One Martini backbone bead per residue (centre of mass of N, CA, C, O) as a GRO file, in nm:
protein
  312
    1MET     BB    1   0.093   0.038   0.025
    2ASP     BB    2   0.067   0.353  -0.033
    3ASP     BB    3   0.050   0.669   0.094
    4THR     BB    4  -0.212   0.755  -0.046
    5MET     BB    5  -0.387   0.516   0.037
    6ARG     BB    6  -0.343   0.547   0.339
    7ASP     BB    7  -0.469   0.830   0.362
    8ARG     BB    8  -0.751   0.741   0.272
    9ALA     BB    9  -0.807   0.532   0.490
   10VAL     BB   10  -0.775   0.722   0.733
   11GLY     BB   11  -0.981   0.934   0.634
   12ALA     BB   12  -1.240   0.766   0.682
   13VAL     BB   13  -1.218   0.795   0.994
   14LEU     BB   14  -1.161   1.099   1.052
   15ALA     BB   15  -1.409   1.215   0.888
   16THR     BB   16  -1.622   1.089   1.059
   17ALA     BB   17  -1.554   1.245   1.320
   18CYS     BB   18  -1.573   1.530   1.201
   19GLY     BB   19  -1.865   1.518   1.107
   20ASP     BB   20  -1.987   1.456   1.378
   21ALA     BB   21  -1.876   1.711   1.531
   22LEU     BB   22  -1.996   1.921   1.338
   23GLY     BB   23  -2.308   1.823   1.370
   24ALA     BB   24  -2.377   1.826   1.679
   25GLY     BB   25  -2.470   2.143   1.707
   26TYR     BB   26  -2.727   2.081   1.476
   27GLU     BB   27  -2.911   1.886   1.589
   28PHE     BB   28  -3.248   1.906   1.493
   29GLY     BB   29  -3.226   2.123   1.297
   30PRO     BB   30  -3.239   2.330   1.054
   31PRO     BB   31  -3.171   2.435   0.776
   32LEU     BB   32  -2.895   2.586   0.610
   33GLY     BB   33  -2.760   2.838   0.472
   34GLU     BB   34  -2.502   2.926   0.263
   35ASP     BB   35  -2.414   3.177   0.470
   36THR     BB   36  -2.379   2.986   0.700
   37LEU     BB   37  -2.188   2.912   0.954
   38VAL     BB   38  -1.978   2.620   0.992
   39GLU     BB   39  -1.904   2.475   1.316
   40MET     BB   40  -1.731   2.361   1.606
   41ARG     BB   41  -1.952   2.441   1.867
   42GLY     BB   42  -2.135   2.263   1.989
   43GLY     BB   43  -2.388   2.140   2.182
   44GLY     BB   44  -2.696   2.097   2.151
   45PRO     BB   45  -2.911   1.861   2.295
   46PHE     BB   46  -2.630   1.732   2.461
   47GLY     BB   47  -2.386   1.926   2.524
   48TRP     BB   48  -2.143   1.951   2.351
   49SER     BB   49  -1.831   1.989   2.291
   50PRO     BB   50  -1.605   2.118   2.107
   51GLY     BB   51  -1.535   1.836   1.896
   52GLU     BB   52  -1.739   1.628   1.987
   53TRP     BB   53  -1.828   1.320   1.968
   54THR     BB   54  -2.063   1.073   1.914
   55ASP     BB   55  -2.224   0.779   1.865
   56ASP     BB   56  -2.111   0.730   1.587
   57THR     BB   57  -1.807   0.697   1.678
   58SER     BB   58  -1.835   0.522   1.931
   59MET     BB   59  -1.948   0.272   1.759
   60ALA     BB   60  -1.693   0.254   1.566
   61ILE     BB   61  -1.455   0.180   1.754
   62PRO     BB   62  -1.487  -0.131   1.801
   63ILE     BB   63  -1.449  -0.188   1.501
   64LEU     BB   64  -1.170  -0.064   1.463
   65GLU     BB   65  -1.026  -0.240   1.676
   66ALA     BB   66  -1.084  -0.510   1.538
   67VAL     BB   67  -0.931  -0.445   1.282
   68ALA     BB   68  -0.654  -0.377   1.419
   69ARG     BB   69  -0.632  -0.680   1.538
   70GLY     BB   70  -0.754  -0.891   1.317
   71ASP     BB   71  -1.031  -0.967   1.332
   72ARG     BB   72  -1.297  -1.180   1.268
   73PHE     BB   73  -1.628  -1.140   1.112
   74ASP     BB   74  -1.688  -1.474   1.119
   75ASP     BB   75  -1.669  -1.441   1.434
   76PRO     BB   76  -1.866  -1.442   1.710
   77ARG     BB   77  -1.658  -1.318   1.910
   78THR     BB   78  -1.629  -1.046   1.775
   79LEU     BB   79  -1.928  -0.960   1.796
   80GLY     BB   80  -1.949  -0.991   2.105
   81ARG     BB   81  -1.738  -0.778   2.178
   82ILE     BB   82  -1.885  -0.541   2.050
   83VAL     BB   83  -2.144  -0.561   2.211
   84ALA     BB   84  -2.012  -0.522   2.489
   85GLU     BB   85  -1.898  -0.238   2.433
   86TRP     BB   86  -2.162  -0.102   2.370
   87SER     BB   87  -2.308  -0.166   2.634
   88ASP     BB   88  -2.114  -0.016   2.817
   89TRP     BB   89  -2.133   0.263   2.683
   90ALA     BB   90  -2.455   0.299   2.718
   91GLN     BB   91  -2.483   0.342   3.027
   92ASP     BB   92  -2.339   0.667   2.997
   93ALA     BB   93  -2.444   0.791   2.752
   94ALA     BB   94  -2.568   1.078   2.616
   95ASP     BB   95  -2.626   0.908   2.338
   96VAL     BB   96  -2.884   0.687   2.211
   97GLY     BB   97  -3.043   0.538   1.996
   98ALA     BB   98  -3.355   0.418   2.011
   99GLN     BB   99  -3.312   0.144   1.874
  100THR     BB  100  -3.051   0.061   2.017
  101ARG     BB  101  -3.159   0.080   2.304
  102ALA     BB  102  -3.378  -0.135   2.270
  103VAL     BB  103  -3.184  -0.366   2.215
  104PHE     BB  104  -3.016  -0.350   2.477
  105GLY     BB  105  -3.275  -0.400   2.662
  106ARG     BB  106  -3.286  -0.719   2.528
  107LEU     BB  107  -3.034  -0.842   2.624
  108ALA     BB  108  -2.923  -1.165   2.727
  109ALA     BB  109  -2.639  -1.119   2.581
  110ASN     BB  110  -2.294  -1.083   2.467
  111THR     BB  111  -2.403  -1.170   2.160
  112GLU     BB  112  -2.485  -1.225   1.846
  113ASP     BB  113  -2.752  -1.380   1.888
  114ALA     BB  114  -2.876  -1.186   2.096
  115ALA     BB  115  -2.875  -0.934   1.920
  116ARG     BB  116  -3.044  -1.042   1.685
  117ALA     BB  117  -3.291  -1.108   1.860
  118ALA     BB  118  -3.340  -0.822   1.963
  119ALA     BB  119  -3.374  -0.689   1.686
  120ALA     BB  120  -3.616  -0.864   1.598
  121SER     BB  121  -3.803  -0.783   1.832
  122VAL     BB  122  -3.821  -0.484   1.767
  123HIS     BB  123  -3.933  -0.521   1.484
  124ASP     BB  124  -4.190  -0.684   1.557
  125GLU     BB  125  -4.311  -0.453   1.738
  126THR     BB  126  -4.275  -0.191   1.530
  127GLY     BB  127  -4.221  -0.263   1.203
  128ARG     BB  128  -3.923  -0.135   1.241
  129SER     BB  129  -3.537  -0.104   1.152
  130ALA     BB  130  -3.427   0.166   0.953
  131GLY     BB  131  -3.218   0.313   1.077
  132ASN     BB  132  -2.891   0.493   1.085
  133GLY     BB  133  -2.707   0.335   1.310
  134SER     BB  134  -2.532   0.137   1.122
  135LEU     BB  135  -2.415   0.333   0.909
  136MET     BB  136  -2.252   0.538   1.095
  137ARG     BB  137  -2.032   0.287   1.187
  138THR     BB  138  -1.906   0.129   0.916
  139ALA     BB  139  -1.636   0.237   0.784
  140PRO     BB  140  -1.395   0.069   0.924
  141LEU     BB  141  -1.440  -0.204   0.777
  142ALA     BB  142  -1.292  -0.143   0.506
  143LEU     BB  143  -0.994  -0.175   0.627
  144GLY     BB  144  -1.024  -0.507   0.647
  145PHE     BB  145  -1.083  -0.517   0.296
  146LEU     BB  146  -0.828  -0.427   0.082
  147GLY     BB  147  -0.776  -0.674  -0.045
  148ASP     BB  148  -0.771  -0.899  -0.266
  149GLY     BB  149  -1.090  -1.041  -0.296
  150GLN     BB  150  -1.273  -0.881  -0.039
  151LYS     BB  151  -1.559  -0.773  -0.109
  152LYS     BB  152  -1.753  -0.999  -0.019
  153GLN     BB  153  -1.659  -1.008   0.274
  154LEU     BB  154  -1.743  -0.721   0.339
  155ALA     BB  155  -2.045  -0.751   0.286
  156LEU     BB  156  -2.092  -0.965   0.503
  157ALA     BB  157  -1.987  -0.797   0.744
  158ALA     BB  158  -2.172  -0.551   0.722
  159ARG     BB  159  -2.436  -0.708   0.768
  160ARG     BB  160  -2.364  -0.847   1.035
  161VAL     BB  161  -2.326  -0.584   1.199
  162SER     BB  162  -2.599  -0.456   1.145
  163ASP     BB  163  -2.778  -0.699   1.268
  164LEU     BB  164  -2.725  -0.639   1.574
  165THR     BB  165  -2.956  -0.377   1.551
  166HIS     BB  166  -3.061  -0.412   1.235
  167HIS     BB  167  -3.305  -0.601   1.075
  168GLU     BB  168  -3.340  -0.449   0.828
  169GLU     BB  169  -3.246  -0.456   0.497
  170ASP     BB  170  -3.171  -0.159   0.442
  171ALA     BB  171  -2.937  -0.144   0.642
  172GLY     BB  172  -2.756  -0.361   0.516
  173ASP     BB  173  -2.741  -0.246   0.233
  174ALA     BB  174  -2.610   0.026   0.307
  175CYS     BB  175  -2.349  -0.096   0.427
  176VAL     BB  176  -2.254  -0.229   0.175
  177LEU     BB  177  -2.240   0.016  -0.012
  178TRP     BB  178  -2.048   0.193   0.165
  179THR     BB  179  -1.803   0.006   0.211
  180VAL     BB  180  -1.748  -0.050  -0.090
  181ALA     BB  181  -1.705   0.245  -0.168
  182ILE     BB  182  -1.467   0.296   0.018
  183ARG     BB  183  -1.281   0.081  -0.089
  184HIS     BB  184  -1.264   0.189  -0.376
  185THR     BB  185  -1.158   0.475  -0.305
  186VAL     BB  186  -0.901   0.390  -0.166
  187GLN     BB  187  -0.783   0.233  -0.414
  188LYS     BB  188  -0.858   0.463  -0.661
  189GLY     BB  189  -0.980   0.772  -0.593
  190SER     BB  190  -1.278   0.704  -0.672
  191LEU     BB  191  -1.614   0.721  -0.740
  192ASP     BB  192  -1.857   0.436  -0.650
  193VAL     BB  193  -2.177   0.373  -0.527
  194ARG     BB  194  -2.231   0.098  -0.719
  195LYS     BB  195  -2.028  -0.137  -0.644
  196GLY     BB  196  -2.243  -0.302  -0.444
  197ILE     BB  197  -2.492  -0.400  -0.604
  198PRO     BB  198  -2.408  -0.708  -0.676
  199LEU     BB  199  -2.424  -0.772  -0.343
  200LEU     BB  200  -2.716  -0.771  -0.368
  201PRO     BB  201  -3.011  -0.867  -0.383
  202ARG     BB  202  -3.166  -0.879  -0.678
  203PRO     BB  203  -3.457  -0.750  -0.605
  204ARG     BB  204  -3.296  -0.466  -0.489
  205ARG     BB  205  -3.124  -0.320  -0.709
  206ALA     BB  206  -3.309  -0.123  -0.868
  207ARG     BB  207  -3.391   0.052  -0.632
  208TRP     BB  208  -3.103   0.152  -0.559
  209LEU     BB  209  -3.042   0.285  -0.825
  210ASP     BB  210  -3.268   0.496  -0.800
  211LEU     BB  211  -3.172   0.621  -0.530
  212LEU     BB  212  -2.894   0.715  -0.636
  213ASP     BB  213  -2.996   0.895  -0.859
  214GLU     BB  214  -3.155   1.085  -0.676
  215ALA     BB  215  -2.917   1.180  -0.502
  216GLU     BB  216  -2.744   1.309  -0.742
  217GLN     BB  217  -3.007   1.513  -0.808
  218SER     BB  218  -2.967   1.625  -0.518
  219ASN     BB  219  -3.002   1.758  -0.198
  220PRO     BB  220  -2.975   1.723   0.132
  221VAL     BB  221  -3.244   1.885   0.194
  222ASP     BB  222  -3.435   1.669   0.047
  223PHE     BB  223  -3.391   1.470   0.330
  224THR     BB  224  -3.467   1.599   0.608
  225ASP     BB  225  -3.757   1.464   0.688
  226ARG     BB  226  -3.586   1.147   0.671
  227ASN     BB  227  -3.269   1.112   0.787
  228GLY     BB  228  -3.324   0.872   1.002
  229TRP     BB  229  -3.335   0.710   0.758
  230VAL     BB  230  -3.115   0.520   0.593
  231VAL     BB  231  -3.177   0.599   0.303
  232ALA     BB  232  -3.175   0.912   0.337
  233ALA     BB  233  -2.894   0.930   0.462
  234LEU     BB  234  -2.745   0.819   0.219
  235GLN     BB  235  -2.848   1.025   0.015
  236ALA     BB  236  -2.734   1.275   0.153
  237ALA     BB  237  -2.439   1.181   0.139
  238VAL     BB  238  -2.419   1.151  -0.165
  239SER     BB  239  -2.483   1.441  -0.231
  240ALA     BB  240  -2.242   1.569  -0.082
  241VAL     BB  241  -2.011   1.411  -0.221
  242THR     BB  242  -2.085   1.491  -0.514
  243ARG     BB  243  -2.073   1.819  -0.461
  244GLY     BB  244  -1.811   1.831  -0.327
  245GLU     BB  245  -1.480   1.971  -0.356
  246ASP     BB  246  -1.426   1.894  -0.055
  247VAL     BB  247  -1.429   1.792   0.265
  248VAL     BB  248  -1.551   2.050   0.378
  249ASP     BB  249  -1.784   2.079   0.182
  250VAL     BB  250  -1.922   1.812   0.239
  251LEU     BB  251  -1.976   1.851   0.549
  252GLU     BB  252  -2.133   2.114   0.524
  253LEU     BB  253  -2.358   2.007   0.345
  254ALA     BB  254  -2.461   1.796   0.544
  255VAL     BB  255  -2.535   1.999   0.772
  256ARG     BB  256  -2.729   2.190   0.604
  257GLY     BB  257  -2.970   1.981   0.598
  258GLY     BB  258  -3.031   1.889   0.872
  259ALA     BB  259  -3.124   1.737   1.157
  260ASP     BB  260  -2.919   1.456   1.122
  261THR     BB  261  -2.619   1.587   1.111
  262ASP     BB  262  -2.409   1.396   1.239
  263THR     BB  263  -2.476   1.142   1.073
  264VAL     BB  264  -2.454   1.243   0.785
  265ALA     BB  265  -2.160   1.350   0.820
  266ALA     BB  266  -2.034   1.082   0.902
  267ILE     BB  267  -2.104   0.926   0.652
  268ALA     BB  268  -1.974   1.120   0.449
  269GLY     BB  269  -1.687   1.105   0.573
  270GLY     BB  270  -1.606   0.821   0.487
  271LEU     BB  271  -1.596   0.894   0.175
  272ALA     BB  272  -1.446   1.166   0.176
  273GLY     BB  273  -1.188   1.062   0.314
  274ALA     BB  274  -1.125   0.854   0.087
  275ARG     BB  275  -1.095   1.074  -0.134
  276PHE     BB  276  -0.902   1.311   0.021
  277GLY     BB  277  -0.796   1.252   0.296
  278ALA     BB  278  -0.643   1.329   0.594
  279ASP     BB  279  -0.470   1.583   0.498
  280ALA     BB  280  -0.743   1.757   0.426
  281LEU     BB  281  -0.780   1.816   0.711
  282PRO     BB  282  -0.827   2.063   0.921
  283ALA     BB  283  -0.685   2.188   1.207
  284ARG     BB  284  -0.948   2.318   1.328
  285TRP     BB  285  -1.050   2.022   1.372
  286THR     BB  286  -0.826   1.815   1.473
  287THR     BB  287  -0.770   1.977   1.748
  288LEU     BB  288  -1.077   1.918   1.865
  289VAL     BB  289  -1.115   1.624   1.835
  290HIS     BB  290  -1.330   1.421   2.051
  291GLY     BB  291  -1.388   1.133   2.287
  292TRP     BB  292  -1.499   0.847   2.328
  293PRO     BB  293  -1.259   0.720   2.558
  294GLY     BB  294  -1.073   0.980   2.600
  295LYS     BB  295  -1.012   1.082   2.299
  296ARG     BB  296  -0.827   1.154   2.008
  297ILE     BB  297  -0.739   1.173   1.679
  298ASP     BB  298  -0.461   1.031   1.711
  299TRP     BB  299  -0.581   0.762   1.801
  300LEU     BB  300  -0.739   0.701   1.546
  301ARG     BB  301  -0.494   0.698   1.364
  302LYS     BB  302  -0.352   0.456   1.494
  303GLN     BB  303  -0.575   0.252   1.440
  304ALA     BB  304  -0.579   0.287   1.132
  305ASP     BB  305  -0.283   0.213   1.087
  306ARG     BB  306  -0.307  -0.075   1.195
  307ALA     BB  307  -0.512  -0.171   0.990
  308VAL     BB  308  -0.345  -0.110   0.720
  309ALA     BB  309  -0.088  -0.281   0.798
  310ARG     BB  310  -0.244  -0.562   0.718
  311VAL     BB  311  -0.199  -0.499   0.433
  312ALA     BB  312  -0.032  -0.648   0.166
   0.00000   0.00000   0.00000
């Protein structure tokens, strides 16, 4: 792996955290005009400090650490360890998504099977489970599958991790599409959000192609009223990444869409970071970014470096 590719891989992680922290102070707010300054101001409904990441990055961290250790995502023990870390984090987290919290409340044990059963139970009771909570945390998975011939393995892992909390197919599909897109962009330096379409079940491919077409022809604000839904969150992120001229532009566009700003910007950050690289992130952001478990962005960088060092 050359230095440019490594920078893109690390960028996928760091820009996720930057997008999350940038959007935190605007969460649940209205769309912002083009002339409105977007900054890491903190605050928001949960009183974040400036530069503090939210549950989006906090839930991505156990996945990143598993990738950095070289854990196998077809091993139930890996998934159980991630569930246990999430469950511990959620005990005193400032914010946990409603669907994810409901799943944790039904956990019979910190295992993959117990998590999947709890997620299915929540879905059966509510009739839906396609919130954006599994997509927001999925970016680090791509770093574990950058080797030749690992795209299908990545798709399987992305769906398996999504299913721990989100039973509905849309959530798993979105995670497959996003991680495969990040993998492609890290490897090639170019965007292709359709790269994962052949890895989806055949009956759902045409619908996703239409949704991606719609996203590229729209602005993030066009999805504001429903961007807590995983499909609309992905569409808003695609719109921002497609329109943004650089990583700052992408993340600001994502935040300007309003509503679930931290999550849309975190999702967009995964792909924008893969496109523009870690070195493109401005110091005014990277010097501020921090969060659970008492870490700063340099720690995230070290974990991402460990992950990509495993690529042959």
